[in-house]
XYZ file of C-alpha atoms in Angstrom:
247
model
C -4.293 -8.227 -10.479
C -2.717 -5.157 -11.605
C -1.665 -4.028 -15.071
C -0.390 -0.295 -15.439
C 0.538 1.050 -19.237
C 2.651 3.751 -19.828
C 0.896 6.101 -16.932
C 2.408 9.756 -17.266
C 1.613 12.027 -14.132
C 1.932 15.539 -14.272
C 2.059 18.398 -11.495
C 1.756 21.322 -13.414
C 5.136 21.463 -15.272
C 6.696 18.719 -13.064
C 6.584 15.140 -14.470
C 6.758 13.144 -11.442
C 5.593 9.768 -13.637
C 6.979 9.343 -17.156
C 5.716 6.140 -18.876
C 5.637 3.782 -16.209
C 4.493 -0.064 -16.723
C 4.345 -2.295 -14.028
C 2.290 -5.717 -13.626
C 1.076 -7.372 -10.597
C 0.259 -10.988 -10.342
C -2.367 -12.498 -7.267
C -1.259 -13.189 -4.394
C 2.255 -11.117 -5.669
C 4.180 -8.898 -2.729
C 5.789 -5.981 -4.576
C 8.105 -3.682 -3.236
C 8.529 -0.454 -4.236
C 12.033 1.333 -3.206
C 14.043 4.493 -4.654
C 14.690 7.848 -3.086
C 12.284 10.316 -2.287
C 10.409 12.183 -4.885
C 10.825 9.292 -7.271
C 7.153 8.833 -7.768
C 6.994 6.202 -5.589
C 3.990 7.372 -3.257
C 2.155 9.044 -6.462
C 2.208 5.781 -8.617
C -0.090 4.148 -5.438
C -2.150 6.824 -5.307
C -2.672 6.927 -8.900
C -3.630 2.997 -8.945
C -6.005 3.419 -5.903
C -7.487 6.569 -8.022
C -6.464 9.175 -5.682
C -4.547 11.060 -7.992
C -5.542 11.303 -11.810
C -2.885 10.174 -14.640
C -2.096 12.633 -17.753
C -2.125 9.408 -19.779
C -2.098 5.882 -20.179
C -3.977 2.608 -18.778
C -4.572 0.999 -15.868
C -6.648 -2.615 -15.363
C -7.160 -3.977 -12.146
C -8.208 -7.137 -12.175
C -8.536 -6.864 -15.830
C -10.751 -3.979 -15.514
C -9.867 -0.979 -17.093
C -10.764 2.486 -15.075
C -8.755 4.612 -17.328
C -7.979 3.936 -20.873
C -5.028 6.426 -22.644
C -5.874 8.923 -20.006
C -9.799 8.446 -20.301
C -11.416 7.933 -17.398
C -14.240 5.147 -17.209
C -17.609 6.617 -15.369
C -17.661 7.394 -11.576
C -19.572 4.301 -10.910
C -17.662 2.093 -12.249
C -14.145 3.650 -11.019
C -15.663 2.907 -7.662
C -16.483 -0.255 -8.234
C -13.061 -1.057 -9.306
C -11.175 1.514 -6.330
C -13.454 -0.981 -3.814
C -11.114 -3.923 -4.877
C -7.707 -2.360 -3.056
C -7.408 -1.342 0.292
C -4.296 1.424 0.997
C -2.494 2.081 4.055
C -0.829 5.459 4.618
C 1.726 7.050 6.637
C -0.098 8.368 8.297
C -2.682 6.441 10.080
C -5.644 8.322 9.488
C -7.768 7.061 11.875
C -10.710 8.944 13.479
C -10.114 10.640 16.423
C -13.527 10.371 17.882
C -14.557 6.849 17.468
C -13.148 3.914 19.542
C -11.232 1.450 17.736
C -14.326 -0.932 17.247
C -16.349 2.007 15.863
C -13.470 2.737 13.037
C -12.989 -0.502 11.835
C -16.610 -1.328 11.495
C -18.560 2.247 9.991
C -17.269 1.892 6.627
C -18.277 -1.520 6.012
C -21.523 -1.182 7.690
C -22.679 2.165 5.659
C -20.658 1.266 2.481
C -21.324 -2.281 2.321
C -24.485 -2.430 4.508
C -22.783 -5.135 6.411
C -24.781 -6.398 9.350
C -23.269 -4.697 12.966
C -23.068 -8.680 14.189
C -21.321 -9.725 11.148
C -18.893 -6.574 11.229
C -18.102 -6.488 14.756
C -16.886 -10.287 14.706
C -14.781 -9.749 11.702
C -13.323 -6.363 13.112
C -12.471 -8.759 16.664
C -10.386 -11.636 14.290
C -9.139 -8.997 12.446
C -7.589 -7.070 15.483
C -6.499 -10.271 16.498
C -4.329 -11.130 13.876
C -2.745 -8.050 14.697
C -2.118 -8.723 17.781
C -4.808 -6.475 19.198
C -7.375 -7.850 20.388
C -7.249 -6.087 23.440
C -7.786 -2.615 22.260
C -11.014 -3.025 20.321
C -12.722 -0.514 22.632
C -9.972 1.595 23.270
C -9.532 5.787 21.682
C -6.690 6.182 19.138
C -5.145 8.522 21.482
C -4.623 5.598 23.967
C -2.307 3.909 21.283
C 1.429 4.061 20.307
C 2.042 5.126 16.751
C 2.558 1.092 15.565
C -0.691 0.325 17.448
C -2.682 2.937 14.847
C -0.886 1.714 12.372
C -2.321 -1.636 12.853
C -5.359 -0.760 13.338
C -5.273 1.037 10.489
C -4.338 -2.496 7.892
C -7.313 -3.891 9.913
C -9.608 -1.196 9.151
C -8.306 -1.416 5.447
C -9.264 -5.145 5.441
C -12.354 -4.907 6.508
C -13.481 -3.642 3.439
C -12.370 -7.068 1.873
C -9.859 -5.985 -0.475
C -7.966 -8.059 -2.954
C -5.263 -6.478 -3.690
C -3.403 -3.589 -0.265
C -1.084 -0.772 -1.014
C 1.444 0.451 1.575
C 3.010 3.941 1.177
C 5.780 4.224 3.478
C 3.561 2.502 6.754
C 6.241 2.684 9.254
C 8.107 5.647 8.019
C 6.290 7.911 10.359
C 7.255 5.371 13.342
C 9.933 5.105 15.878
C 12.556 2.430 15.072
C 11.290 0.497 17.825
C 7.815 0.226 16.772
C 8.361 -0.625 13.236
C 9.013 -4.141 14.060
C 5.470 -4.759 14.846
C 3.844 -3.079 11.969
C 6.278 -5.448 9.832
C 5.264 -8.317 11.421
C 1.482 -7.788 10.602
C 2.611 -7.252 7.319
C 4.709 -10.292 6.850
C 1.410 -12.054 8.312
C -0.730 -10.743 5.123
C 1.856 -11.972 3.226
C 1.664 -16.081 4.531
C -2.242 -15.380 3.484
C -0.956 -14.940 0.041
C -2.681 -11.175 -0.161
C -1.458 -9.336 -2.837
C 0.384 -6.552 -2.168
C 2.063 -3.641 -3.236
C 4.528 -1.194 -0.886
C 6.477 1.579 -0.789
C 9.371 1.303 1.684
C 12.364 2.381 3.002
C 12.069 -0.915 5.223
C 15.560 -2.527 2.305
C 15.842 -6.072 4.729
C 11.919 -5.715 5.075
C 12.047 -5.520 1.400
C 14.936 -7.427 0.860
C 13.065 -11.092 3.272
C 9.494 -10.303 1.812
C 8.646 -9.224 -1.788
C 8.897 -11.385 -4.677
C 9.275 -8.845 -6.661
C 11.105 -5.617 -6.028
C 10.788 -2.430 -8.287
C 13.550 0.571 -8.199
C 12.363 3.916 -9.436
C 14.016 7.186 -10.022
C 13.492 10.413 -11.630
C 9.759 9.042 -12.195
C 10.519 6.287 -13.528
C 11.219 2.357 -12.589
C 14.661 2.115 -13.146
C 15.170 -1.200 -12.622
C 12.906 -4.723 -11.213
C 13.618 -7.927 -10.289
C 13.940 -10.731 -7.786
C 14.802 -9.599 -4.478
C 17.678 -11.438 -4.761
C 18.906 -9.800 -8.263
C 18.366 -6.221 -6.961
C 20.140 -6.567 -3.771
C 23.127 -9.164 -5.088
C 23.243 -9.375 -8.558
C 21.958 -5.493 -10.016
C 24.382 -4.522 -12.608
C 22.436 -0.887 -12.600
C 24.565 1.542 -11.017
C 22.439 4.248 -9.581
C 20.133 1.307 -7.881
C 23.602 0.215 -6.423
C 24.777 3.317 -5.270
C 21.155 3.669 -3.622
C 21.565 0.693 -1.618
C 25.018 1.534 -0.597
C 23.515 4.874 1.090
C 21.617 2.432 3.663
C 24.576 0.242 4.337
C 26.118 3.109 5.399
C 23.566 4.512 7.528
């Protein structure tokens, strides 16, 4: 589903990626952990296309959108960037339109989806997150794990096939994390493939098949969850998990 070569990311003189590889199979939950500034947050964004790469290749679906660095048109980048769905930190929702109204614009302009046919997907899709209740509701009625959901809906209702989550409940209150987990866990039963970046280590830990360690820009070390958390011989990967035992 995903196949990243050797991407190098420069900002300016700082090489926050340096020849990172990483492969994603369907229906695969990755997660990405390390401290911060690792390059965790820009290898998403330069997957989903939001940032560019200095060099190398990444397929999606088998579809290249950049080639050693080479960028395939804006068309057909688009194409491709319409395959993920990516969840921020920040939720991102707009202010001004009810819940409803932000889960079902983009798919209705974008995707010229019917307004029948996108408001009963945007009502199942609040109800597998548990809210159901809210679909007329302002984002300034909700708690922060309420936009947050609202937010993986609104990301699949563009029918992704593959979600990336950068740090989703990293702007949250410990209380309200829970819940944003929960939804997650939920994608995960539907075998959606996913990649995320997260500080969440037991989230981490009980979820992902795979989990990825990267530092200094570069993945460090990857396995089973069970390898990186039990069996890692790599020191700075144990010393990094150490830091949140002792938290």
């Amino acid at each position: 589903m995903i196949n990243v070569k050797n991407i190098k990311k420069n900002f300016g003189t700082n090489e926050v990626l340096k020849d990172v590889s990483l492969s994603v199979g369907k229906a695969d939950v990755v997660a990405v952990i390390g401290p911060s500034g690792s390059g965790k947050s820009t290898l998403l964004r330069c997957i989903v296309g939001l940032e560019k790469v200095n060099g190398g290749t990444i397929l999606i679906e088998g579809e290249a959108f950049v080639t050693d660095g080479v960028y395939e048109s804006e068309r057909k980048c688009h194409q491709i960037y319409k395959k993920m769905g990516m969840v921020f930190q920040l939720f991102n929702l707009f202010p001004h339109m009810t819940v409803r109204k932000n889960l079902v614009t983009a798919p209705s302009i974008v995707n010229k989806e019917s307004k029948d046919s996108a408001n009963e997907r945007a009502e199942a899709l609040l109800t597998k997150v548990g809210l159901s209740d809210k679909i007329d509701a302002m984002p300034s009625s909700l708690s922060g794990g309420q936009k947050q959901r609202v937010a993986i809906a609104r990301a699949l209702m563009m029918q992704p096939d593959i979600m990336l989550f950068d740090e989703p409940t990293s702007a949250l209150d410990p209380e309200l994390t829970g819940e944003v987990l929960e939804a997650m866990k939920q994608l995960a039963v539907d075998n959606m493939t996913m990649v995320i970046v997260t500080h969440e280590m037991t989230f981490a830990r009980d979820i992902a098949d795979r989990v990825v360690f990267m530092d200094n820009g570069l993945i460090a070390a990857e396995g089973t969850a069970q390898e990186m958390f039990y069996a890692s011989e790599n020191e700075r990967l144990k010393a990094f998990l150490r830091s949140f035992h002792e938290r």
